[in-house]
Amino acid sequence: MSALQDHDVVGLIGDAVINLHGNGQQTDETVRSVERLVRHYDADIAVMPRWGEVSLREGPGAAGRPIALLDVTPSNVGMNRVLATSRVIDAAIAERLPSTEVRARLKTVGAMPPSSNHLFALACATGAVALSVTFGVEHLPAVMLMFVSAGAGGYVRRLSSRYGANAFAQAFLAALLAGLIGALGVRLNISSDLRLIAVCPCMVIVPGPHLLNGTLDLLAGRLPLGASRLLFAALILLSISAGLLVGLSVWDVSLPAAPVGRTVALWPVIIAAGVAASCYSVFFSMPLRLLGWPIATAMAVDGVRWLAMSELHVGPAGGAGIAGLVAGTLLVPVARRHRIPFAGIGFASIVSLMPGVFVFRMMGGLTSLQFADHAAAVPILEGVVADGLTALLIVAAMTVCIVIPKHLYDTFWPSAPR
């Protein structure tokens, strides 16, 4: 059958690609799912995913004749849509549904809403407080102000997106609010040099799934798409840093580089990691019946990291790498079995290990250098280098180690269980 002669088949394949690629599914999984539909309908269509568009071609790969160019940017993570799309594909193949009905179902899936604004804001607030526990928050007023700041930031992100703000503007506005409220906490003398009131609400905006999906694309040889995902994540981090520093500067408050950290007991950290994982699962619209997986994994990997650092005496990067390897090993079969984005469930499980706070402090130190004299510049520069290297090593170790099991699984067991 010529794909150009059946517009319904081309349309339903395009809808499936949009639902999967546009909602955080790994590129290899998207291609595999669509290829099942192509074989079922005896079509000759190749899928060529890129950043901002997906090309459908009739014939072998890039050499085929263009059929359609889909406008889809993989900047969102919606696990509910990915899972529902996979179920529609299963039903289309098992029940031999007509193409018109399959396309109608895929359209319905594409219109599925994310989590409500109130639930999203509550998850932002709770997640920020949980992350602050891992950094050693001590005072209830700081926790309360942080809760309000992160929750308000969640509303700002949702409402600004309704008025056309892109991901960078949303991140900047939420971080700006966090900076203003964090600076207020300093003025009220309820914030330490750690500035947790300011930085923890910004931590819930960090675009971790794009780091994981970008790394997987690079490992699969999709260099332009992988580089685009990583650049997108880097620009969001820059937007967060800019908003945070501008908000702090309004009240003439700085973000100290490399402040003295606090020692936190193991059990509060493990519990906080599970709470943070549940909050990030809400961000990504994960089905509630799957919520136990990222929570249990997050608690396990935090314990593994603590043991690695205390018993094996590895550094922060080594501990994060070991934790990432454990998380990837546990969650790859879960993501494949339930056809949900590995980047979403994987990042939710390791979010408490992400060094976003070090990135923000590094950027704050860099801005402070322009106003420092020679004597003060040296310790500031040392702090900037320390924070930057710590963040880089932790992200690199954790990202590579968590995607290694996924890459091996895709290589040796490419067929998804059904």
CSV table of C-alpha atoms in Angstrom, one decimal:
chain,number,residue,atom,x,y,z
A,1,MET,CA,0.0,0.0,0.0
A,2,SER,CA,1.3,3.4,-0.9
A,3,ALA,CA,1.2,5.7,2.1
A,4,LEU,CA,0.3,8.6,-0.1
A,5,GLN,CA,-3.0,6.9,-1.0
A,6,ASP,CA,-4.3,6.5,2.5
A,7,HIS,CA,-4.5,9.8,4.3
A,8,ASP,CA,-6.1,8.2,7.4
A,9,VAL,CA,-3.0,6.0,7.9
A,10,VAL,CA,-0.6,8.9,7.4
A,11,GLY,CA,-2.7,11.0,9.8
A,12,LEU,CA,-2.9,8.4,12.6
A,13,ILE,CA,0.8,7.7,12.4
A,14,GLY,CA,1.4,11.5,12.6
A,15,ASP,CA,-0.9,11.7,15.6
A,16,ALA,CA,1.0,8.9,17.3
A,17,VAL,CA,4.3,10.6,16.7
A,18,ILE,CA,3.1,13.9,18.1
A,19,ASN,CA,1.7,12.2,21.2
A,20,LEU,CA,4.9,10.3,21.9
A,21,HIS,CA,7.7,12.6,20.7
A,22,GLY,CA,6.0,15.7,22.0
A,23,ASN,CA,5.5,14.2,25.5
A,24,GLY,CA,8.9,13.1,26.5
A,25,GLN,CA,9.1,9.5,25.2
A,26,GLN,CA,12.6,8.4,24.3
A,27,THR,CA,13.3,8.6,20.6
A,28,ASP,CA,14.0,4.9,20.1
A,29,GLU,CA,10.8,4.0,21.8
A,30,THR,CA,8.8,6.4,19.7
A,31,VAL,CA,10.3,5.0,16.5
A,32,ARG,CA,9.7,1.4,17.6
A,33,SER,CA,6.0,2.1,18.5
A,34,VAL,CA,5.4,3.8,15.2
A,35,GLU,CA,7.0,1.1,13.3
A,36,ARG,CA,4.5,-1.4,14.8
A,37,LEU,CA,1.7,0.7,13.4
A,38,VAL,CA,3.4,1.0,10.0
A,39,ARG,CA,3.8,-2.8,9.7
A,40,HIS,CA,0.2,-3.4,10.9
A,41,TYR,CA,-1.3,-1.1,8.2
A,42,ASP,CA,1.2,-2.4,5.6
A,43,ALA,CA,2.5,1.2,5.0
A,44,ASP,CA,5.9,2.2,3.8
A,45,ILE,CA,6.6,5.1,6.1
A,46,ALA,CA,9.9,6.1,7.8
A,47,VAL,CA,9.9,8.4,10.8
A,48,MET,CA,12.7,11.0,11.0
A,49,PRO,CA,12.5,12.8,14.4
A,50,ARG,CA,14.3,16.2,14.9
A,51,TRP,CA,14.0,19.1,17.3
A,52,GLY,CA,10.9,21.1,16.3
A,53,GLU,CA,9.7,18.8,13.6
A,54,VAL,CA,9.3,15.1,12.6
A,55,SER,CA,9.5,14.2,8.9
A,56,LEU,CA,7.4,11.3,7.6
A,57,ARG,CA,8.8,9.8,4.4
A,58,GLU,CA,7.7,7.1,2.0
A,59,GLY,CA,10.6,4.7,1.4
A,60,PRO,CA,13.8,3.9,3.3
A,61,GLY,CA,14.8,6.6,5.7
A,62,ALA,CA,16.0,10.0,4.7
A,63,ALA,CA,16.2,9.0,1.0
A,64,GLY,CA,12.4,8.5,0.9
A,65,ARG,CA,9.9,10.7,-0.6
A,66,PRO,CA,8.5,13.3,1.8
A,67,ILE,CA,4.9,12.7,2.9
A,68,ALA,CA,4.4,15.1,5.8
A,69,LEU,CA,6.3,17.4,8.1
A,70,LEU,CA,4.9,17.5,11.6
A,71,ASP,CA,5.3,20.5,13.8
A,72,VAL,CA,6.2,19.0,17.2
A,73,THR,CA,8.8,20.1,19.8
A,74,PRO,CA,9.8,17.5,22.5
A,75,SER,CA,9.8,20.1,25.3
A,76,ASN,CA,7.0,18.5,27.4
A,77,VAL,CA,6.8,15.4,29.6
A,78,GLY,CA,3.3,13.9,29.8
A,79,MET,CA,3.4,10.3,30.9
A,80,ASN,CA,-0.3,9.9,30.8
A,81,ARG,CA,-0.4,10.7,27.1
A,82,VAL,CA,2.5,8.4,26.3
A,83,LEU,CA,0.9,5.5,28.2
A,84,ALA,CA,-2.5,6.1,26.6
A,85,THR,CA,-1.0,6.3,23.1
A,86,SER,CA,0.8,3.0,23.7
A,87,ARG,CA,-2.5,1.4,24.7
A,88,VAL,CA,-4.2,2.7,21.6
A,89,ILE,CA,-1.4,1.3,19.4
A,90,ASP,CA,-1.8,-2.1,21.2
A,91,ALA,CA,-5.6,-2.0,20.7
A,92,ALA,CA,-5.2,-1.1,17.0
A,93,ILE,CA,-3.0,-4.1,16.4
A,94,ALA,CA,-4.7,-6.6,18.6
A,95,GLU,CA,-8.3,-5.7,17.7
A,96,ARG,CA,-7.5,-4.7,14.1
A,97,LEU,CA,-9.3,-1.4,14.4
A,98,PRO,CA,-10.0,0.7,11.4
A,99,SER,CA,-7.7,3.6,10.8
A,100,THR,CA,-10.5,6.2,11.3
A,101,GLU,CA,-11.3,4.9,14.8
A,102,VAL,CA,-7.6,4.7,15.8
A,103,ARG,CA,-7.1,8.3,14.7
A,104,ALA,CA,-10.1,9.4,16.7
A,105,ARG,CA,-8.7,7.7,19.8
A,106,LEU,CA,-5.3,9.3,19.3
A,107,LYS,CA,-6.8,12.7,18.9
A,108,THR,CA,-8.6,12.2,22.2
A,109,VAL,CA,-5.3,11.2,23.9
A,110,GLY,CA,-3.6,14.2,22.5
A,111,ALA,CA,-6.2,16.4,24.3
A,112,MET,CA,-5.7,14.8,27.7
A,113,PRO,CA,-5.0,17.5,30.2
A,114,PRO,CA,-2.0,17.6,32.5
A,115,SER,CA,-2.4,17.7,36.3
A,116,SER,CA,-4.6,20.5,37.5
A,117,ASN,CA,-3.0,23.9,38.3
A,118,HIS,CA,-3.8,23.5,42.1
A,119,LEU,CA,-2.2,20.0,42.2
A,120,PHE,CA,0.8,21.2,40.2
A,121,ALA,CA,1.3,24.2,42.6
A,122,LEU,CA,1.0,21.9,45.6
A,123,ALA,CA,3.5,19.5,44.1
A,124,CYS,CA,5.9,22.4,43.5
A,125,ALA,CA,5.6,23.6,47.1
A,126,THR,CA,5.9,20.2,48.6
A,127,GLY,CA,8.8,19.3,46.4
A,128,ALA,CA,10.8,22.4,47.3
A,129,VAL,CA,10.3,21.7,51.0
A,130,ALA,CA,11.4,18.1,50.6
A,131,LEU,CA,14.5,19.2,48.7
A,132,SER,CA,15.3,21.7,51.5
A,133,VAL,CA,15.3,18.9,54.0
A,134,THR,CA,18.1,17.1,52.1
A,135,PHE,CA,20.1,20.4,52.4
A,136,GLY,CA,19.5,20.7,56.1
A,137,VAL,CA,16.7,23.3,56.5
A,138,GLU,CA,16.3,24.0,60.2
A,139,HIS,CA,13.6,26.6,60.9
A,140,LEU,CA,9.8,26.4,60.4
A,141,PRO,CA,9.4,30.0,59.2
A,142,ALA,CA,11.9,29.3,56.4
A,143,VAL,CA,9.9,26.2,55.4
A,144,MET,CA,6.6,28.1,55.4
A,145,LEU,CA,8.0,30.9,53.2
A,146,MET,CA,9.6,28.4,50.9
A,147,PHE,CA,6.3,26.5,50.6
A,148,VAL,CA,4.5,29.7,49.6
A,149,SER,CA,7.2,30.8,47.2
A,150,ALA,CA,7.4,27.5,45.3
A,151,GLY,CA,3.6,27.1,45.2
A,152,ALA,CA,3.2,30.6,43.8
A,153,GLY,CA,5.9,29.9,41.3
A,154,GLY,CA,3.9,26.9,40.1
A,155,TYR,CA,0.9,29.1,39.5
A,156,VAL,CA,3.1,31.6,37.7
A,157,ARG,CA,4.4,28.9,35.3
A,158,ARG,CA,1.0,27.6,34.5
A,159,LEU,CA,-0.7,31.0,34.1
A,160,SER,CA,2.1,32.5,32.0
A,161,SER,CA,2.0,29.5,29.7
A,162,ARG,CA,-1.7,30.2,29.1
A,163,TYR,CA,-0.7,33.6,27.8
A,164,GLY,CA,1.9,32.3,25.4
A,165,ALA,CA,5.1,32.4,27.5
A,166,ASN,CA,7.6,29.8,26.4
A,167,ALA,CA,9.6,27.5,28.6
A,168,PHE,CA,12.4,30.0,29.1
A,169,ALA,CA,10.0,32.8,30.1
A,170,GLN,CA,8.1,30.5,32.5
A,171,ALA,CA,11.3,29.4,34.2
A,172,PHE,CA,12.6,33.0,34.5
A,173,LEU,CA,9.4,34.4,36.0
A,174,ALA,CA,9.1,31.6,38.6
A,175,ALA,CA,12.8,32.0,39.5
A,176,LEU,CA,12.3,35.8,39.7
A,177,LEU,CA,9.5,35.3,42.2
A,178,ALA,CA,11.7,32.8,44.2
A,179,GLY,CA,14.5,35.3,44.3
A,180,LEU,CA,12.3,38.1,45.5
A,181,ILE,CA,10.8,36.0,48.3
A,182,GLY,CA,14.2,34.5,49.1
A,183,ALA,CA,15.7,37.9,49.5
A,184,LEU,CA,12.7,38.9,51.7
A,185,GLY,CA,13.6,35.9,53.9
A,186,VAL,CA,17.2,37.3,54.2
A,187,ARG,CA,15.8,40.7,55.2
A,188,LEU,CA,13.6,39.1,57.8
A,189,ASN,CA,16.7,37.2,59.1
A,190,ILE,CA,15.2,33.7,58.6
A,191,SER,CA,17.6,32.6,55.8
A,192,SER,CA,21.1,31.5,56.2
A,193,ASP,CA,24.0,31.7,53.7
A,194,LEU,CA,22.6,28.5,52.1
A,195,ARG,CA,19.7,30.7,50.8
A,196,LEU,CA,17.4,27.6,50.8
A,197,ILE,CA,14.3,29.8,50.6
A,198,ALA,CA,15.5,31.1,47.3
A,199,VAL,CA,17.2,28.2,45.7
A,200,CYS,CA,14.9,25.3,46.6
A,201,PRO,CA,11.9,26.7,44.7
A,202,CYS,CA,14.2,27.0,41.7
A,203,MET,CA,15.3,23.4,42.0
A,204,VAL,CA,11.8,22.2,41.1
A,205,ILE,CA,12.2,23.9,37.7
A,206,VAL,CA,15.4,22.0,36.7
A,207,PRO,CA,14.8,20.3,33.3
A,208,GLY,CA,16.3,16.9,34.1
A,209,PRO,CA,14.3,14.7,31.6
A,210,HIS,CA,15.8,16.7,28.7
A,211,LEU,CA,19.3,15.9,30.0
A,212,LEU,CA,18.5,12.2,30.1
A,213,ASN,CA,16.8,12.1,26.7
A,214,GLY,CA,19.5,14.2,25.2
A,215,THR,CA,22.2,11.8,26.5
A,216,LEU,CA,20.3,8.8,25.1
A,217,ASP,CA,20.0,10.4,21.7
A,218,LEU,CA,23.7,11.1,21.7
A,219,LEU,CA,24.4,7.5,22.5
A,220,ALA,CA,22.1,6.4,19.7
A,221,GLY,CA,23.9,8.6,17.2
A,222,ARG,CA,21.2,11.2,16.9
A,223,LEU,CA,23.6,14.0,17.4
A,224,PRO,CA,21.6,17.0,16.3
A,225,LEU,CA,18.5,16.0,18.3
A,226,GLY,CA,20.6,15.1,21.4
A,227,ALA,CA,22.5,18.3,21.2
A,228,SER,CA,19.3,20.3,20.8
A,229,ARG,CA,17.8,18.6,23.9
A,230,LEU,CA,20.9,19.4,26.0
A,231,LEU,CA,21.0,23.0,24.7
A,232,PHE,CA,17.4,23.4,25.6
A,233,ALA,CA,18.1,22.2,29.1
A,234,ALA,CA,21.1,24.5,29.4
A,235,LEU,CA,19.1,27.5,28.3
A,236,ILE,CA,16.4,26.8,30.9
A,237,LEU,CA,19.1,26.6,33.6
A,238,LEU,CA,20.4,29.9,32.5
A,239,SER,CA,16.8,31.4,32.6
A,240,ILE,CA,16.4,30.0,36.1
A,241,SER,CA,19.7,31.5,37.2
A,242,ALA,CA,19.0,34.8,35.7
A,243,GLY,CA,15.6,35.1,37.3
A,244,LEU,CA,16.9,34.0,40.7
A,245,LEU,CA,19.8,36.5,40.6
A,246,VAL,CA,17.6,39.4,39.4
A,247,GLY,CA,15.1,38.7,42.2
A,248,LEU,CA,17.8,38.7,44.8
A,249,SER,CA,19.5,41.8,43.5
A,250,VAL,CA,16.2,43.8,43.9
A,251,TRP,CA,16.7,43.6,47.6
A,252,ASP,CA,20.5,43.9,47.3
A,253,VAL,CA,21.0,40.2,48.4
A,254,SER,CA,23.7,38.0,47.0
A,255,LEU,CA,24.0,34.2,46.6
A,256,PRO,CA,27.2,33.2,48.3
A,257,ALA,CA,29.4,30.7,46.4
A,258,ALA,CA,30.3,27.5,48.3
A,259,PRO,CA,28.8,28.2,51.7
A,260,VAL,CA,29.4,25.8,54.5
A,261,GLY,CA,27.0,22.9,54.2
A,262,ARG,CA,25.1,21.0,56.9
A,263,THR,CA,25.2,17.4,58.0
A,264,VAL,CA,21.7,15.8,57.7
A,265,ALA,CA,20.8,12.4,59.1
A,266,LEU,CA,20.1,9.5,56.7
A,267,TRP,CA,16.4,8.8,57.4
A,268,PRO,CA,15.1,12.3,56.9
A,269,VAL,CA,17.0,12.5,53.6
A,270,ILE,CA,15.5,9.1,52.5
A,271,ILE,CA,12.0,10.1,53.3
A,272,ALA,CA,12.4,13.6,51.7
A,273,ALA,CA,13.7,11.9,48.5
A,274,GLY,CA,10.6,9.8,48.3
A,275,VAL,CA,8.4,12.8,48.8
A,276,ALA,CA,10.3,14.8,46.1
A,277,ALA,CA,9.9,11.8,43.7
A,278,SER,CA,6.2,11.8,44.2
A,279,CYS,CA,6.0,15.5,43.5
A,280,TYR,CA,8.0,15.3,40.3
A,281,SER,CA,5.8,12.4,39.2
A,282,VAL,CA,2.9,14.9,39.5
A,283,PHE,CA,4.8,17.4,37.3
A,284,PHE,CA,5.1,14.7,34.6
A,285,SER,CA,1.4,13.5,34.9
A,286,MET,CA,2.4,10.0,35.9
A,287,PRO,CA,-0.5,7.6,36.4
A,288,LEU,CA,-1.1,7.2,40.1
A,289,ARG,CA,-0.9,3.4,40.0
A,290,LEU,CA,2.8,3.7,39.0
A,291,LEU,CA,3.7,6.2,41.6
A,292,GLY,CA,5.3,3.6,43.9
A,293,TRP,CA,8.1,2.9,41.5
A,294,PRO,CA,9.9,6.3,41.5
A,295,ILE,CA,9.2,6.8,45.3
A,296,ALA,CA,10.7,3.4,46.3
A,297,THR,CA,13.6,3.9,43.8
A,298,ALA,CA,14.4,7.4,45.1
A,299,MET,CA,14.5,6.2,48.7
A,300,ALA,CA,16.7,3.3,47.7
A,301,VAL,CA,19.2,5.3,45.6
A,302,ASP,CA,19.6,7.9,48.4
A,303,GLY,CA,20.5,5.1,50.8
A,304,VAL,CA,22.9,3.6,48.3
A,305,ARG,CA,24.6,7.0,47.8
A,306,TRP,CA,24.9,7.5,51.5
A,307,LEU,CA,26.5,4.0,51.9
A,308,ALA,CA,28.9,4.6,49.0
A,309,MET,CA,30.1,7.9,50.4
A,310,SER,CA,30.3,6.9,54.0
A,311,GLU,CA,31.6,3.3,53.7
A,312,LEU,CA,33.4,3.3,50.4
A,313,HIS,CA,34.6,6.9,50.8
A,314,VAL,CA,33.7,8.0,47.3
A,315,GLY,CA,33.2,11.6,46.4
A,316,PRO,CA,29.9,13.3,45.6
A,317,ALA,CA,30.3,12.6,41.9
A,318,GLY,CA,31.1,8.9,42.6
A,319,GLY,CA,28.1,8.6,44.9
A,320,ALA,CA,25.8,10.1,42.4
A,321,GLY,CA,27.1,7.9,39.6
A,322,ILE,CA,26.5,4.7,41.7
A,323,ALA,CA,23.1,5.9,42.6
A,324,GLY,CA,22.3,6.7,39.0
A,325,LEU,CA,23.4,3.2,38.0
A,326,VAL,CA,21.1,1.6,40.6
A,327,ALA,CA,18.2,3.8,39.5
A,328,GLY,CA,18.6,3.0,35.9
A,329,THR,CA,18.9,-0.7,36.5
A,330,LEU,CA,15.7,-0.7,38.6
A,331,LEU,CA,13.6,1.5,36.4
A,332,VAL,CA,14.5,0.5,32.8
A,333,PRO,CA,12.3,-2.6,32.9
A,334,VAL,CA,9.5,-0.6,34.5
A,335,ALA,CA,9.6,2.1,31.9
A,336,ARG,CA,9.7,-0.5,29.1
A,337,ARG,CA,6.9,-2.7,30.6
A,338,HIS,CA,4.5,0.2,31.1
A,339,ARG,CA,5.6,2.2,28.0
A,340,ILE,CA,6.2,5.4,29.9
A,341,PRO,CA,9.1,7.9,29.3
A,342,PHE,CA,12.2,6.6,31.0
A,343,ALA,CA,13.5,10.1,31.3
A,344,GLY,CA,10.5,11.2,33.4
A,345,ILE,CA,10.4,8.3,35.8
A,346,GLY,CA,14.2,8.2,36.0
A,347,PHE,CA,14.6,11.9,36.8
A,348,ALA,CA,11.8,11.8,39.4
A,349,SER,CA,13.8,9.1,41.1
A,350,ILE,CA,17.1,10.9,41.2
A,351,VAL,CA,15.9,14.5,41.6
A,352,SER,CA,17.2,14.8,45.1
A,353,LEU,CA,20.7,14.2,43.8
A,354,MET,CA,20.6,16.9,41.2
A,355,PRO,CA,23.2,19.7,41.8
A,356,GLY,CA,21.1,22.6,40.6
A,357,VAL,CA,21.9,24.5,43.7
A,358,PHE,CA,25.6,24.4,42.8
A,359,VAL,CA,24.8,25.9,39.4
A,360,PHE,CA,22.9,28.7,40.9
A,361,ARG,CA,25.7,29.5,43.4
A,362,MET,CA,28.2,29.4,40.6
A,363,MET,CA,26.3,31.9,38.6
A,364,GLY,CA,25.8,34.1,41.7
A,365,GLY,CA,29.6,34.0,42.3
A,366,LEU,CA,30.3,35.0,38.7
A,367,THR,CA,28.1,38.0,39.0
A,368,SER,CA,29.7,39.0,42.3
A,369,LEU,CA,33.2,39.0,40.7
A,370,GLN,CA,32.5,42.2,38.8
A,371,PHE,CA,32.0,44.2,42.0
A,372,ALA,CA,34.8,42.5,44.1
A,373,ASP,CA,38.3,44.0,44.6
A,374,HIS,CA,41.4,41.9,44.1
A,375,ALA,CA,41.5,40.6,47.7
A,376,ALA,CA,37.9,39.5,47.7
A,377,ALA,CA,37.9,38.1,44.1
A,378,VAL,CA,40.2,35.2,44.9
A,379,PRO,CA,37.9,33.4,47.4
A,380,ILE,CA,34.9,34.2,45.3
A,381,LEU,CA,36.6,32.7,42.3
A,382,GLU,CA,37.6,29.6,44.3
A,383,GLY,CA,34.0,29.1,45.3
A,384,VAL,CA,32.8,29.5,41.7
A,385,VAL,CA,35.3,26.9,40.5
A,386,ALA,CA,34.4,24.5,43.3
A,387,ASP,CA,30.6,24.9,42.7
A,388,GLY,CA,31.0,24.6,38.9
A,389,LEU,CA,33.2,21.5,39.0
A,390,THR,CA,31.0,19.8,41.6
A,391,ALA,CA,27.8,20.4,39.5
A,392,LEU,CA,29.5,19.3,36.3
A,393,LEU,CA,30.9,16.1,37.7
A,394,ILE,CA,27.7,15.1,39.5
A,395,VAL,CA,25.6,15.8,36.4
A,396,ALA,CA,28.0,13.9,34.1
A,397,ALA,CA,28.4,10.9,36.4
A,398,MET,CA,24.7,10.6,37.3
A,399,THR,CA,23.4,11.2,33.8
A,400,VAL,CA,25.8,8.8,32.1
A,401,CYS,CA,25.3,6.1,34.7
A,402,ILE,CA,21.5,6.2,34.7
A,403,VAL,CA,21.3,5.9,30.9
A,404,ILE,CA,23.9,3.1,30.6
A,405,PRO,CA,21.3,0.4,31.7
A,406,LYS,CA,18.8,1.9,29.3
A,407,HIS,CA,21.2,1.9,26.4
A,408,LEU,CA,22.2,-1.7,27.1
A,409,TYR,CA,18.6,-2.8,27.5
A,410,ASP,CA,17.7,-1.2,24.2
A,411,THR,CA,20.7,-2.8,22.5
A,412,PHE,CA,20.1,-6.4,23.7
A,413,TRP,CA,16.3,-6.4,24.2
A,414,PRO,CA,14.9,-4.1,21.6
A,415,SER,CA,11.4,-5.5,21.7
A,416,ALA,CA,9.1,-4.2,24.3
A,417,PRO,CA,7.1,-6.8,26.3
A,418,ARG,CA,3.4,-6.7,25.5
